[in-house]
PDB file of C-alpha atoms and ligand atoms in Angstrom:
ATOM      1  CA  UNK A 271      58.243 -14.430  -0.405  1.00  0.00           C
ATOM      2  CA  UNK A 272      57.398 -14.703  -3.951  1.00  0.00           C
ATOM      3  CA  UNK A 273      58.704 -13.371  -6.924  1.00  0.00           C
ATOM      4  CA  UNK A 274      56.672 -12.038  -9.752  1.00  0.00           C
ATOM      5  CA  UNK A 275      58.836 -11.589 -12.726  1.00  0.00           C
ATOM      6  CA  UNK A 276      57.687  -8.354 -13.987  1.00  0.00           C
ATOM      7  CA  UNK A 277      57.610  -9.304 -17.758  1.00  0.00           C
ATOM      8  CA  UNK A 278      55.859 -12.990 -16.956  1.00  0.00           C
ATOM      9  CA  UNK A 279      53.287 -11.277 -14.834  1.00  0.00           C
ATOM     10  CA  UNK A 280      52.546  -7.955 -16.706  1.00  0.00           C
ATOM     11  CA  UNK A 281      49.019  -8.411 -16.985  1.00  0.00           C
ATOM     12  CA  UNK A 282      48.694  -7.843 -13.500  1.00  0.00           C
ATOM     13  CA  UNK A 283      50.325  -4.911 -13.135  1.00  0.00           C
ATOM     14  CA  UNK A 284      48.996  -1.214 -12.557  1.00  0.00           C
ATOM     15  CA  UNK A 285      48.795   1.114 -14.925  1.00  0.00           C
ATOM     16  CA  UNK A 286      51.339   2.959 -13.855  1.00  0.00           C
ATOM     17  CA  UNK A 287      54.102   0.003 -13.877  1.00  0.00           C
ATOM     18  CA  UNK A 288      53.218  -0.568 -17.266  1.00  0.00           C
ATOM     19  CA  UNK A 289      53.912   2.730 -18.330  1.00  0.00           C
ATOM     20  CA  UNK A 290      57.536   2.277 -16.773  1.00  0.00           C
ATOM     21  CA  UNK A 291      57.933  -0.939 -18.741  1.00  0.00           C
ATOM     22  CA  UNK A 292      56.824   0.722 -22.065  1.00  0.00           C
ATOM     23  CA  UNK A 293      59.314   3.630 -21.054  1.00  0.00           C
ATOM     24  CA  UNK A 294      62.333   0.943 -20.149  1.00  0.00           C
ATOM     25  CA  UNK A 295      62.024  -1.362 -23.231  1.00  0.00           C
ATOM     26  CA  UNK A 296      62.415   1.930 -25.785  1.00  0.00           C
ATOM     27  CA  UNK A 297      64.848   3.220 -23.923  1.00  0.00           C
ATOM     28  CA  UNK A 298      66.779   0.140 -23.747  1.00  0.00           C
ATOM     29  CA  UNK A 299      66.327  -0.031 -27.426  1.00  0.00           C
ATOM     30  CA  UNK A 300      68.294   2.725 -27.812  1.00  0.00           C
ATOM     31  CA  UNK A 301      70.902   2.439 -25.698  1.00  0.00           C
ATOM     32  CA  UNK A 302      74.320   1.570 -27.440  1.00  0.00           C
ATOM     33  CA  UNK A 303      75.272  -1.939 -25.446  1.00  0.00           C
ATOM     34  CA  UNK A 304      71.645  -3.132 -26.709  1.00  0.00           C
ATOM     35  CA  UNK A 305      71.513  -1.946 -30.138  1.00  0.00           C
ATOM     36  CA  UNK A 306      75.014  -3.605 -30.604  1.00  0.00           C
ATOM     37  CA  UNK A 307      73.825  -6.945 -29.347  1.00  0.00           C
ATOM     38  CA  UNK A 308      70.785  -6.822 -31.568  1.00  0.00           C
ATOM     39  CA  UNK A 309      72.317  -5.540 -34.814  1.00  0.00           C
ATOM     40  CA  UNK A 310      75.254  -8.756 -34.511  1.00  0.00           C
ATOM     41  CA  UNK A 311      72.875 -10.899 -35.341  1.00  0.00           C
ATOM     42  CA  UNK A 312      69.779  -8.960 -37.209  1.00  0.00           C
ATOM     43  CA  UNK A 313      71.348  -9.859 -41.008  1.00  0.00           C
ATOM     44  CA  UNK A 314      70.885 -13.829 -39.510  1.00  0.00           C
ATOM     45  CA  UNK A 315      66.527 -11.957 -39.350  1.00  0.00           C
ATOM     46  CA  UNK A 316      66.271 -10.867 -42.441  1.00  0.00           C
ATOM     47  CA  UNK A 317      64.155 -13.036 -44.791  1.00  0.00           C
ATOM     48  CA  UNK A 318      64.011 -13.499 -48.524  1.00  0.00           C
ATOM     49  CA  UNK A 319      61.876 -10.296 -50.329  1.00  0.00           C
ATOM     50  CA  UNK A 320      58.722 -13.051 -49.750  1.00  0.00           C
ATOM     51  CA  UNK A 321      59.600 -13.949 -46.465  1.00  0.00           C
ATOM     52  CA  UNK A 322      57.622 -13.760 -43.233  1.00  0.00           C
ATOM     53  CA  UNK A 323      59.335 -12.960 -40.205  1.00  0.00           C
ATOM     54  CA  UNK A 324      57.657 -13.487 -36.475  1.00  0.00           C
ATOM     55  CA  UNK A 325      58.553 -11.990 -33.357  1.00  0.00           C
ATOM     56  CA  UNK A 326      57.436 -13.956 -30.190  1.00  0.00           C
ATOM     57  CA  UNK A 327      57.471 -11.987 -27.049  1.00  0.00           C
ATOM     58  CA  UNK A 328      57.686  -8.795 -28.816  1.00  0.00           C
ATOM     59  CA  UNK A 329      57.017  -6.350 -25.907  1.00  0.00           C
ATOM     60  CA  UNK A 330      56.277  -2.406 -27.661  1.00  0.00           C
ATOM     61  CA  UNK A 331      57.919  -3.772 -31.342  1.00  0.00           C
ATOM     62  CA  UNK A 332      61.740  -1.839 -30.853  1.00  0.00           C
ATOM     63  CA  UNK A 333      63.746  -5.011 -31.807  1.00  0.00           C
ATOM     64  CA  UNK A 334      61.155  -5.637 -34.562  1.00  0.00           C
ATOM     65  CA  UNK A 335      60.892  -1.789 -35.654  1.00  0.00           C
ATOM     66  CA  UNK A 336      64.640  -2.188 -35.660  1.00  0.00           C
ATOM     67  CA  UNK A 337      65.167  -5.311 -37.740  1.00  0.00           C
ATOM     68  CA  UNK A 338      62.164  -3.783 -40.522  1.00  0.00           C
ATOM     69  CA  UNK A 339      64.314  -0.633 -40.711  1.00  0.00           C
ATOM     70  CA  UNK A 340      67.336  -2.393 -42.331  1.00  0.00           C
ATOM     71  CA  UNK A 341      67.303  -1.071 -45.828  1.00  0.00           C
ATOM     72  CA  UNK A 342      68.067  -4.868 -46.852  1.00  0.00           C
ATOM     73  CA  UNK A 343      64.145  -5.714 -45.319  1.00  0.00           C
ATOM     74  CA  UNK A 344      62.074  -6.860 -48.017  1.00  0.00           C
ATOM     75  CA  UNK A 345      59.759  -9.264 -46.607  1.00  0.00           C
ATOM     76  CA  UNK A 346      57.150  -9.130 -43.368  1.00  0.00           C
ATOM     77  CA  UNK A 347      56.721  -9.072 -40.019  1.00  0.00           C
ATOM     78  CA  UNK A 348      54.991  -9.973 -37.446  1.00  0.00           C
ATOM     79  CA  UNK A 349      55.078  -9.194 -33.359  1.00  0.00           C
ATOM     80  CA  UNK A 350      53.388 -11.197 -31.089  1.00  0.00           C
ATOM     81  CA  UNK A 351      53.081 -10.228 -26.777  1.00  0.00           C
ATOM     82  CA  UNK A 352      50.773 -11.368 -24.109  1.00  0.00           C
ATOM     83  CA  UNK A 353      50.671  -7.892 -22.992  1.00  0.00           C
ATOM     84  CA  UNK A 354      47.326  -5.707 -25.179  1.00  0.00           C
ATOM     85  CA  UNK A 355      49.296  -2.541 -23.494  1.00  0.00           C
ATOM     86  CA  UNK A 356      52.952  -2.921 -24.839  1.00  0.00           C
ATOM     87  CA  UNK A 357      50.693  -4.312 -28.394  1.00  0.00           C
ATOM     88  CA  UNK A 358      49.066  -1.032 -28.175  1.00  0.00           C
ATOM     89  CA  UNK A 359      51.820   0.904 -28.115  1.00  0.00           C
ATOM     90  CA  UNK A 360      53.716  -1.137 -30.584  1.00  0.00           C
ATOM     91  CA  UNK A 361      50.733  -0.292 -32.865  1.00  0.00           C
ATOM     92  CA  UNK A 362      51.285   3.456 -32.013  1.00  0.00           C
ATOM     93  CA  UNK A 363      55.093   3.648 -32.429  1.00  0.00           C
ATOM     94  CA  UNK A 364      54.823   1.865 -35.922  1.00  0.00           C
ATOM     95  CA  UNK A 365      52.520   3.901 -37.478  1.00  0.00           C
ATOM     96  CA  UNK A 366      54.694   6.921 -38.294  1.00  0.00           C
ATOM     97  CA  UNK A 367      57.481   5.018 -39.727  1.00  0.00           C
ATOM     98  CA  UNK A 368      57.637   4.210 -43.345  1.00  0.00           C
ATOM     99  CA  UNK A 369      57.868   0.924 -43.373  1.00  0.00           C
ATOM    100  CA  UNK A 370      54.876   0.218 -40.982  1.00  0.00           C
ATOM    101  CA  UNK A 371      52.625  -1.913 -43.538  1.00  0.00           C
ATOM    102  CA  UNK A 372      55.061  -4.164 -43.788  1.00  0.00           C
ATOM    103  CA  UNK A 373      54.694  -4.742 -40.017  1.00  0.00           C
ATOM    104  CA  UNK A 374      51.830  -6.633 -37.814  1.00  0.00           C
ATOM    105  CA  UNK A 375      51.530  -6.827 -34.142  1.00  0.00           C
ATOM    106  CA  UNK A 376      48.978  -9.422 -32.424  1.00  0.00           C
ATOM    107  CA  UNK A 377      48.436 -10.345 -28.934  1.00  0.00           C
ATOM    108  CA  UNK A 378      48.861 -14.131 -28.169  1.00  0.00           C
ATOM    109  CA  UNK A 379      50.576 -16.511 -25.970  1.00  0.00           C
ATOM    110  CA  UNK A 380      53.960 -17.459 -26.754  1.00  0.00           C
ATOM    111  CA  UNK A 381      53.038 -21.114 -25.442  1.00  0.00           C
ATOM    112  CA  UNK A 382      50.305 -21.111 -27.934  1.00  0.00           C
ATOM    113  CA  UNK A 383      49.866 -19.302 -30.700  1.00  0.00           C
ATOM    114  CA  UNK A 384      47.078 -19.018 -32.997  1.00  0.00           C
ATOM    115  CA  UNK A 385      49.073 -19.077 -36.565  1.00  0.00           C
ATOM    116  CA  UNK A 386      49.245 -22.417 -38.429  1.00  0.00           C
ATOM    117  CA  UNK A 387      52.172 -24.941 -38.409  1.00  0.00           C
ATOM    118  CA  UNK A 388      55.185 -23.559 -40.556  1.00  0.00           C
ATOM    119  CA  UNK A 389      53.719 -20.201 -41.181  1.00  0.00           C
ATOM    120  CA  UNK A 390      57.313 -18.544 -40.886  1.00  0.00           C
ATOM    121  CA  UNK A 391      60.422 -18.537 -42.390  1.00  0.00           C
ATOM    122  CA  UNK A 392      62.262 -17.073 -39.450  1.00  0.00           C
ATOM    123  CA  UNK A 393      61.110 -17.036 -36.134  1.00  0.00           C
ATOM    124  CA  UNK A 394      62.811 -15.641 -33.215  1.00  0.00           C
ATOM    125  CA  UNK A 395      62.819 -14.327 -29.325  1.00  0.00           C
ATOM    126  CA  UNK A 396      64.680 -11.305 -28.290  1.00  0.00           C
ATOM    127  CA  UNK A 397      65.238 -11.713 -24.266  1.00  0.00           C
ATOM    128  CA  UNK A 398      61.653 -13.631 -24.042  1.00  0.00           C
ATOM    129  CA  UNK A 399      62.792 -16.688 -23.079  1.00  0.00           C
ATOM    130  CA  UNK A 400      63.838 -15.835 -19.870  1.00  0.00           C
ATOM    131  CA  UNK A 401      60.715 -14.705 -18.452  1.00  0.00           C
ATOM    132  CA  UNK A 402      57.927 -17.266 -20.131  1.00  0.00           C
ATOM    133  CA  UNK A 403      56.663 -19.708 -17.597  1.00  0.00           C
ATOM    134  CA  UNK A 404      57.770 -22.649 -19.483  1.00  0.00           C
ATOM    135  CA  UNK A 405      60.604 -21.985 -21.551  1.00  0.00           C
ATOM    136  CA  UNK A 406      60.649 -25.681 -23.635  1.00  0.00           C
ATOM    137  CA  UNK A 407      56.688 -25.378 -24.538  1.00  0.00           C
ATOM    138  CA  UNK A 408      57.447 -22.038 -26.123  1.00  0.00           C
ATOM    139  CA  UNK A 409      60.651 -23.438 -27.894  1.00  0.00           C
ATOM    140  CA  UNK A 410      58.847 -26.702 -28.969  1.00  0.00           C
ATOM    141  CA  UNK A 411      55.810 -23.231 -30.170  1.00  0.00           C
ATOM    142  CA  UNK A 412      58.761 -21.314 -31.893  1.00  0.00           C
ATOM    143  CA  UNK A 413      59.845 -24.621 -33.423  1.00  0.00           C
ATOM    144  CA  UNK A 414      55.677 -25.450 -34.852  1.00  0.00           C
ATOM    145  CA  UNK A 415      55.356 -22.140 -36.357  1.00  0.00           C
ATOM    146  CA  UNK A 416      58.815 -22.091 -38.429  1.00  0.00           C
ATOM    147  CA  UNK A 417      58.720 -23.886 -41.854  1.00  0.00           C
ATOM    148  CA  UNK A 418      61.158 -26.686 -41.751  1.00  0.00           C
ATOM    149  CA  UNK A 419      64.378 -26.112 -43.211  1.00  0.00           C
ATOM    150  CA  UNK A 420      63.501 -22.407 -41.498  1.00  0.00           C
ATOM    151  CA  UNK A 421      65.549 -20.643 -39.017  1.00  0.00           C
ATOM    152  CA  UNK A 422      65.428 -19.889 -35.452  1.00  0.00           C
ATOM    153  CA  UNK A 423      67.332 -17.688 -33.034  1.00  0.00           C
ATOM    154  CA  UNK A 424      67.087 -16.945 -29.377  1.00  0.00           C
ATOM    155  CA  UNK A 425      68.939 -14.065 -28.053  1.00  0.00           C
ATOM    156  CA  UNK A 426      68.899 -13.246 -24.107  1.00  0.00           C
ATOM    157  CA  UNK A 427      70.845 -13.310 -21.383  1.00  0.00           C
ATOM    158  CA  UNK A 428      72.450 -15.768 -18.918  1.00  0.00           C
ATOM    159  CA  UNK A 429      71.265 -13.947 -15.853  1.00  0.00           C
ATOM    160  CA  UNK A 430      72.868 -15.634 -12.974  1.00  0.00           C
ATOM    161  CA  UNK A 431      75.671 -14.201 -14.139  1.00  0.00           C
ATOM    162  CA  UNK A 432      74.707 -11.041 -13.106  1.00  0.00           C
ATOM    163  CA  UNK A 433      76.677  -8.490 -11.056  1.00  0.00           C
ATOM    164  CA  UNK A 434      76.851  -5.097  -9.542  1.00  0.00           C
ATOM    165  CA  UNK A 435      80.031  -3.966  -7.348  1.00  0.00           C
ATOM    166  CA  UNK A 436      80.001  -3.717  -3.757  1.00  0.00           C
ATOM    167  CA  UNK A 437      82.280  -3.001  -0.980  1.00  0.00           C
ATOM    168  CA  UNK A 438      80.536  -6.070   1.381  1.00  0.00           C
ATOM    169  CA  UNK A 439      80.848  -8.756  -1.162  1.00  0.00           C
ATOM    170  CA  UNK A 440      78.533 -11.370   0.747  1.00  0.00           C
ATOM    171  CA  UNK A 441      75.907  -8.443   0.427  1.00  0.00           C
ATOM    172  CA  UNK A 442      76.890  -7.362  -2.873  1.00  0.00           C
ATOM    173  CA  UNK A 443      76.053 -10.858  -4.032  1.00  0.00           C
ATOM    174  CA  UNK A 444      72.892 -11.975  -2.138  1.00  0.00           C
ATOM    175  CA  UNK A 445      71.674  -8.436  -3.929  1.00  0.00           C
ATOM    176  CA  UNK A 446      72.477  -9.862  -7.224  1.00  0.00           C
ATOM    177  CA  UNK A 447      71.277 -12.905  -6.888  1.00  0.00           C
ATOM    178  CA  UNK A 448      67.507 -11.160  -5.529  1.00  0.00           C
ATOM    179  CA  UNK A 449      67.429  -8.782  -8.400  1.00  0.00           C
ATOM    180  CA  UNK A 450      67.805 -12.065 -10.756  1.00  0.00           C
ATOM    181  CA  UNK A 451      65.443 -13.292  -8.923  1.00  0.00           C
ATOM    182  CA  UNK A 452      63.289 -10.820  -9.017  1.00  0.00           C
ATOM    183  CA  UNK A 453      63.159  -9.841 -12.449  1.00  0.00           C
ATOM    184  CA  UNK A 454      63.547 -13.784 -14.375  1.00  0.00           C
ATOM    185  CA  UNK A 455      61.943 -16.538 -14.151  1.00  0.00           C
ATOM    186  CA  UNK A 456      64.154 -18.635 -16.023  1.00  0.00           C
ATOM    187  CA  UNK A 457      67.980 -16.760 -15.010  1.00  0.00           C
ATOM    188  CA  UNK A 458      69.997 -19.743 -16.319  1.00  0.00           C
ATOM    189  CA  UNK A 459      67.683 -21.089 -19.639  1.00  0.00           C
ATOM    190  CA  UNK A 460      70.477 -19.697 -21.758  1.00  0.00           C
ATOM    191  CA  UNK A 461      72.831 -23.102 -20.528  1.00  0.00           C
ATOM    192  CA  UNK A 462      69.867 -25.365 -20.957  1.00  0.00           C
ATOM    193  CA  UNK A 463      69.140 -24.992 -24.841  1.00  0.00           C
ATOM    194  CA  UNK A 464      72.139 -25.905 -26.794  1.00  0.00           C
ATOM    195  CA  UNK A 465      71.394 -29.549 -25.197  1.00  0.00           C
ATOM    196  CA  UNK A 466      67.524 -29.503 -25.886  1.00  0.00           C
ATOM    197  CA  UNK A 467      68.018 -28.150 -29.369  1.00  0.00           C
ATOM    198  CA  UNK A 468      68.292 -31.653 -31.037  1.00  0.00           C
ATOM    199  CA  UNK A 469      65.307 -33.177 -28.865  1.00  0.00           C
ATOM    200  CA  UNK A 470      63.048 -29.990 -30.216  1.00  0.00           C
ATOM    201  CA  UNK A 471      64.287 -30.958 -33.811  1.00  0.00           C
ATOM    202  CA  UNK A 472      66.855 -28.007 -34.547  1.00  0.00           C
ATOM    203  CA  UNK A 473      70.182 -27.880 -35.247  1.00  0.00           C
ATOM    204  CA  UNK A 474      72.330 -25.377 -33.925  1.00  0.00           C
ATOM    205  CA  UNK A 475      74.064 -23.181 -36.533  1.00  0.00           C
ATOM    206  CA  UNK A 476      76.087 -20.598 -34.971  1.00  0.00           C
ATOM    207  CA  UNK A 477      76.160 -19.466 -31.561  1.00  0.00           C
ATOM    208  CA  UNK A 478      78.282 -16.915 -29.791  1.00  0.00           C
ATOM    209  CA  UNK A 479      78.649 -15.101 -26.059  1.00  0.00           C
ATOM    210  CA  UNK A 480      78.977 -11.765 -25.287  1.00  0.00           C
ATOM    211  CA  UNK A 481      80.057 -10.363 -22.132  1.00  0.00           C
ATOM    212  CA  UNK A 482      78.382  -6.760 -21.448  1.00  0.00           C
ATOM    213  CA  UNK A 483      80.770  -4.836 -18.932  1.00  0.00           C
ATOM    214  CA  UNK A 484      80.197  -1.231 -18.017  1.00  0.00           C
ATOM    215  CA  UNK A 485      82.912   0.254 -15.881  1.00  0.00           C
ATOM    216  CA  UNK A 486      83.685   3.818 -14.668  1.00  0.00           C
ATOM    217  CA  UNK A 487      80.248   4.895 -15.947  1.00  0.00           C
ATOM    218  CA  UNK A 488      76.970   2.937 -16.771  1.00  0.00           C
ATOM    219  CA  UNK A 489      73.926   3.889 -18.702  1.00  0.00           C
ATOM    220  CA  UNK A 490      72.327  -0.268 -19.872  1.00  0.00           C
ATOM    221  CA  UNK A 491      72.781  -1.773 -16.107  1.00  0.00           C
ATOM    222  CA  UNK A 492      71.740   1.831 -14.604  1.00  0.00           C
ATOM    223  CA  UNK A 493      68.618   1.874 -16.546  1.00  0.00           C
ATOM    224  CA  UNK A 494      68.047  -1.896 -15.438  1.00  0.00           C
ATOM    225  CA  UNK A 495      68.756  -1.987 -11.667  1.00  0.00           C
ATOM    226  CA  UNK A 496      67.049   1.934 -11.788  1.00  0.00           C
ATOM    227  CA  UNK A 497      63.993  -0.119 -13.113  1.00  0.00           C
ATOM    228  CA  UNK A 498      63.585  -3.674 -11.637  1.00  0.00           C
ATOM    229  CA  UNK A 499      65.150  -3.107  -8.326  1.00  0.00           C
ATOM    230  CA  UNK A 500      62.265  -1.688  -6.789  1.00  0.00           C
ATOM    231  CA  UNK A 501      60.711  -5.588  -7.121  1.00  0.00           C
ATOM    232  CA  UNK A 502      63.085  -7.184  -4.868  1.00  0.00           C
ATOM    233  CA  UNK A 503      60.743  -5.106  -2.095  1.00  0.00           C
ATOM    234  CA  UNK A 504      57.696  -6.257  -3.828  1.00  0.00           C
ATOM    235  CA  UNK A 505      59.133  -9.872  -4.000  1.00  0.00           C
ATOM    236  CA  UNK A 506      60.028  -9.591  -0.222  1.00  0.00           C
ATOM    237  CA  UNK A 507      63.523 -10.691  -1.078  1.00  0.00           C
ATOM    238  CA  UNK A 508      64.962  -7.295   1.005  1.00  0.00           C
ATOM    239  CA  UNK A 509      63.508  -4.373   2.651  1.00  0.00           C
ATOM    240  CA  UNK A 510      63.348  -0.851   1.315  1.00  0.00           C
ATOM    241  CA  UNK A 511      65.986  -0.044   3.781  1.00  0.00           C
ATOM    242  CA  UNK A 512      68.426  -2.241   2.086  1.00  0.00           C
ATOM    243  CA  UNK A 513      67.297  -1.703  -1.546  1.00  0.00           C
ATOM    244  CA  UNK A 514      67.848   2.074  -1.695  1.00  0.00           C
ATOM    245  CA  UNK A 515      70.656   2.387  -0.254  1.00  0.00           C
ATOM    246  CA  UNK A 516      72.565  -0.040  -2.342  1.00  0.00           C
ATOM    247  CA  UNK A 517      70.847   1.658  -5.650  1.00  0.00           C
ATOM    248  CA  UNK A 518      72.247   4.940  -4.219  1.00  0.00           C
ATOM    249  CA  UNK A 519      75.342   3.298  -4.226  1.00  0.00           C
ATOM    250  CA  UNK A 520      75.233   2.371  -8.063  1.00  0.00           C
ATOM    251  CA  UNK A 521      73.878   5.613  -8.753  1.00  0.00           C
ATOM    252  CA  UNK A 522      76.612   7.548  -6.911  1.00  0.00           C
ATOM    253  CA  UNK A 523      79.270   5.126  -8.747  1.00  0.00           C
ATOM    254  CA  UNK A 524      78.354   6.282 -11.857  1.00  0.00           C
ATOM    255  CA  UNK A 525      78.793   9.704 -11.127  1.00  0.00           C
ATOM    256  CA  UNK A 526      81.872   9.140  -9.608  1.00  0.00           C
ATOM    257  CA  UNK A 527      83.092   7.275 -12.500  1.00  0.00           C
ATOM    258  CA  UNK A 528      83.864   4.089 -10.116  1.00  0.00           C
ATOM    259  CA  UNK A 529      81.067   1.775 -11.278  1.00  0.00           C
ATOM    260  CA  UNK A 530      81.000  -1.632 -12.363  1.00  0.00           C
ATOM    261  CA  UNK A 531      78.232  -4.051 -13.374  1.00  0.00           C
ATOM    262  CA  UNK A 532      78.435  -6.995 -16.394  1.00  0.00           C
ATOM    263  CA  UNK A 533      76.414  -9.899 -17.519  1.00  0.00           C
ATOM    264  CA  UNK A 534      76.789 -12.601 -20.346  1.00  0.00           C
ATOM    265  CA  UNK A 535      74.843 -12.347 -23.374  1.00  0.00           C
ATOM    266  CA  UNK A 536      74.311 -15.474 -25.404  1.00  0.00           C
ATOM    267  CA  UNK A 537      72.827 -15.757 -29.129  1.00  0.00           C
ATOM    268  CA  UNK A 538      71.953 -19.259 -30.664  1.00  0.00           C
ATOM    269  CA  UNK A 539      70.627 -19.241 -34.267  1.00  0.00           C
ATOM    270  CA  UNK A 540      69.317 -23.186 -35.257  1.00  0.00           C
ATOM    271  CA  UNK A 541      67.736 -24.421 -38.263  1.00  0.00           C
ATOM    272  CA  UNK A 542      64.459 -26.620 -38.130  1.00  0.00           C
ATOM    273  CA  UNK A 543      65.884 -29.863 -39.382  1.00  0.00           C
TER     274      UNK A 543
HETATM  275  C1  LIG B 154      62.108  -7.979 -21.873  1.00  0.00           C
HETATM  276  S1  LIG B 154      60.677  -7.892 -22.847  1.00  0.00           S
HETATM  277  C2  LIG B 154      61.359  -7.971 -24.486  1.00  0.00           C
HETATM  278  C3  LIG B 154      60.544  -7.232 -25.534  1.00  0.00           C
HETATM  279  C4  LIG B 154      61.216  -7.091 -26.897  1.00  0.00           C
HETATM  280  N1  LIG B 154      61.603  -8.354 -27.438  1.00  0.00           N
HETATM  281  C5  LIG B 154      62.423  -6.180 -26.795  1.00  0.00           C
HETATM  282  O1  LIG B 154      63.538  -6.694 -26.799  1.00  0.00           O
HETATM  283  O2  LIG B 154      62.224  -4.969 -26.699  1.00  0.00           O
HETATM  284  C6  LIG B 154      59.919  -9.460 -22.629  1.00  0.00           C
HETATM  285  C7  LIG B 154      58.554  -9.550 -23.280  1.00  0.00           C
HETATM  286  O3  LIG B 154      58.088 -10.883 -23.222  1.00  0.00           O
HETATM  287  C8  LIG B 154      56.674 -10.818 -23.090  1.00  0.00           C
HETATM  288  N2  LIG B 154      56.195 -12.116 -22.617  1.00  0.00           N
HETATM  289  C9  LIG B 154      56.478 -12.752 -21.463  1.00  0.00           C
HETATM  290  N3  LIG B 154      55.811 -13.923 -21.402  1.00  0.00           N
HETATM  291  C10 LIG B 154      55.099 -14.026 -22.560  1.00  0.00           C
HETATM  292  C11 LIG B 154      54.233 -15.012 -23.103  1.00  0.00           C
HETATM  293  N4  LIG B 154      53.936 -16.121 -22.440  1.00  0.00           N
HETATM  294  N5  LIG B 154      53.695 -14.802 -24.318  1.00  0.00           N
HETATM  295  C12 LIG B 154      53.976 -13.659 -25.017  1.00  0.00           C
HETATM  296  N6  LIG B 154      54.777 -12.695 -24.550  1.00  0.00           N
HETATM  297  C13 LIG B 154      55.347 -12.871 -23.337  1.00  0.00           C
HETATM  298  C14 LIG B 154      56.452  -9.693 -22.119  1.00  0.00           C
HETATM  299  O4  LIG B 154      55.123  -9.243 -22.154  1.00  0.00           O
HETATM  300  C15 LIG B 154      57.495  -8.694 -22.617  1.00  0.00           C
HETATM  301  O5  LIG B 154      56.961  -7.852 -23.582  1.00  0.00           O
END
């Protein structure tokens, strides 16, 4: 049994899959739990009129598209993803807007990047860290490319604390725990880097937790167990015969208005001492 986090392993993916991906992370952009997690701590993004900006793990460019958008955005930005689809079609979506030459999107490596040392001002990753392979290489990456005295900020979510409602608890939970599974490589990062911060020379300026709850009905968690689910059968973790019937079950609790799925949320903004 081995699980392929979807957004770690998207280069390997049909064409198909992709196009589900592309379709889930512009959704999710505008669904009203994300864009409230986002805009809390988009004014910490926004660089002097000069500044330069950098995206790492940008998938199709909504949280950048978002942050350039602010009618306090003077400066640039730039997106880098490993994936040349969702960079593609971060290209495409950019072009119509009015701000998009102030806007760049590259393909690279979040573990190594091609742009010199201290080439940012602000440098950030917007649920990213989560699915790299090695979450402290790409930190100690994020922490090369920002100037010193620049800021940082990691935004994603603490996984493992994950949860959908079930009437068999014992099932209800080894389902969570195979969708985390499933869909993150790194489910618990978020508890690891306020303690690695000083070793990776930052300092940790603010930092707060959010708890995302959707009861009764559901529209962020729908969208995300409608979408990653489906690779607890490809990870082996369950069979189909287990899977769809429990998704059935979230999907009929929404329409009965009896649903109930949360997750913690955790945003860290540092400063490269
Ligand atoms: C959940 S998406 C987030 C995309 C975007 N930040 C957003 O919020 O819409 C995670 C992204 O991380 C990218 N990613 C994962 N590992 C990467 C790596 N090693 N280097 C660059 N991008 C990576 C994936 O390709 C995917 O686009």
């Amino acid at each position: 049994m081995t699980a392929k986090d979807p957004h770690r392993f998207v280069n390997e993916l049909d064409a198909a899959a992709i196009e589900r991906l592309i379709a889930r992370l512009e959704s999710r952009a505008k669904d009203k739990v994300f864009t409230r997690l986002f805009d809390r701590y988009a004014p910490e993004l926004v660089p002097g009129p000069e500044g330069q900006v950098l995206e790492v793990g940008c998938g199709t460019g909504a949280t950048l598209r978002s942050l350039v958008r602010r009618p306090d955005f003077r400066g640039r930005a730039v997106g880098v993803d490993q994936s040349a689809d969702f960079i593609d079609a971060a290209r495409r979506f950019v072009a119509t807007e009015p701000f998009a030459d102030q806007v760049e999107f590259d393909v690279g490596d979040a573990h190594r990047l091609d742009f010199p040392d201290a080439s940012f001002d602000i440098v950030f990753a917007h649920t990213l860290i989560s699915h790299v392979t090695d979450p402290l290489s790409v930190l100690r990456e994020m922490v090369r490319l920002v100037k010193p005295g620049g800021k940082l900020a990691i935004f994603d979510g603490d996984y493992a604390s994950m949860t959908y409602a079930l009437p068999d608890h014992d099932l209800g939970q080894r389902l969570d725990a195979a969708l985390v599974k499933a869909s993150f490589n790194n489910p618990r990062i978020m508890r690891d880097l306020p303690r690695m911060m000083p070793e990776f020379g930052l300092k940790l300026e603010s930092a707060w937790g959010e708890a995302v709850v959707e009861i009764g009905n559901g529209s962020y968690f729908k969208s995300f167990v409608e979408t990653y689910a489906p690779y607890i059968v490809k990870a082996g973790f369950f069979p189909a015969e287990v899977v769809e019937p429990w998704l059935a079950a979230q999907i009929k609790a929404i329409e009965d208005g009896t649903f109930f799925a949360a997750c913690t949320y955790y945003t860290y903004i540092a400063r490269r001492v």
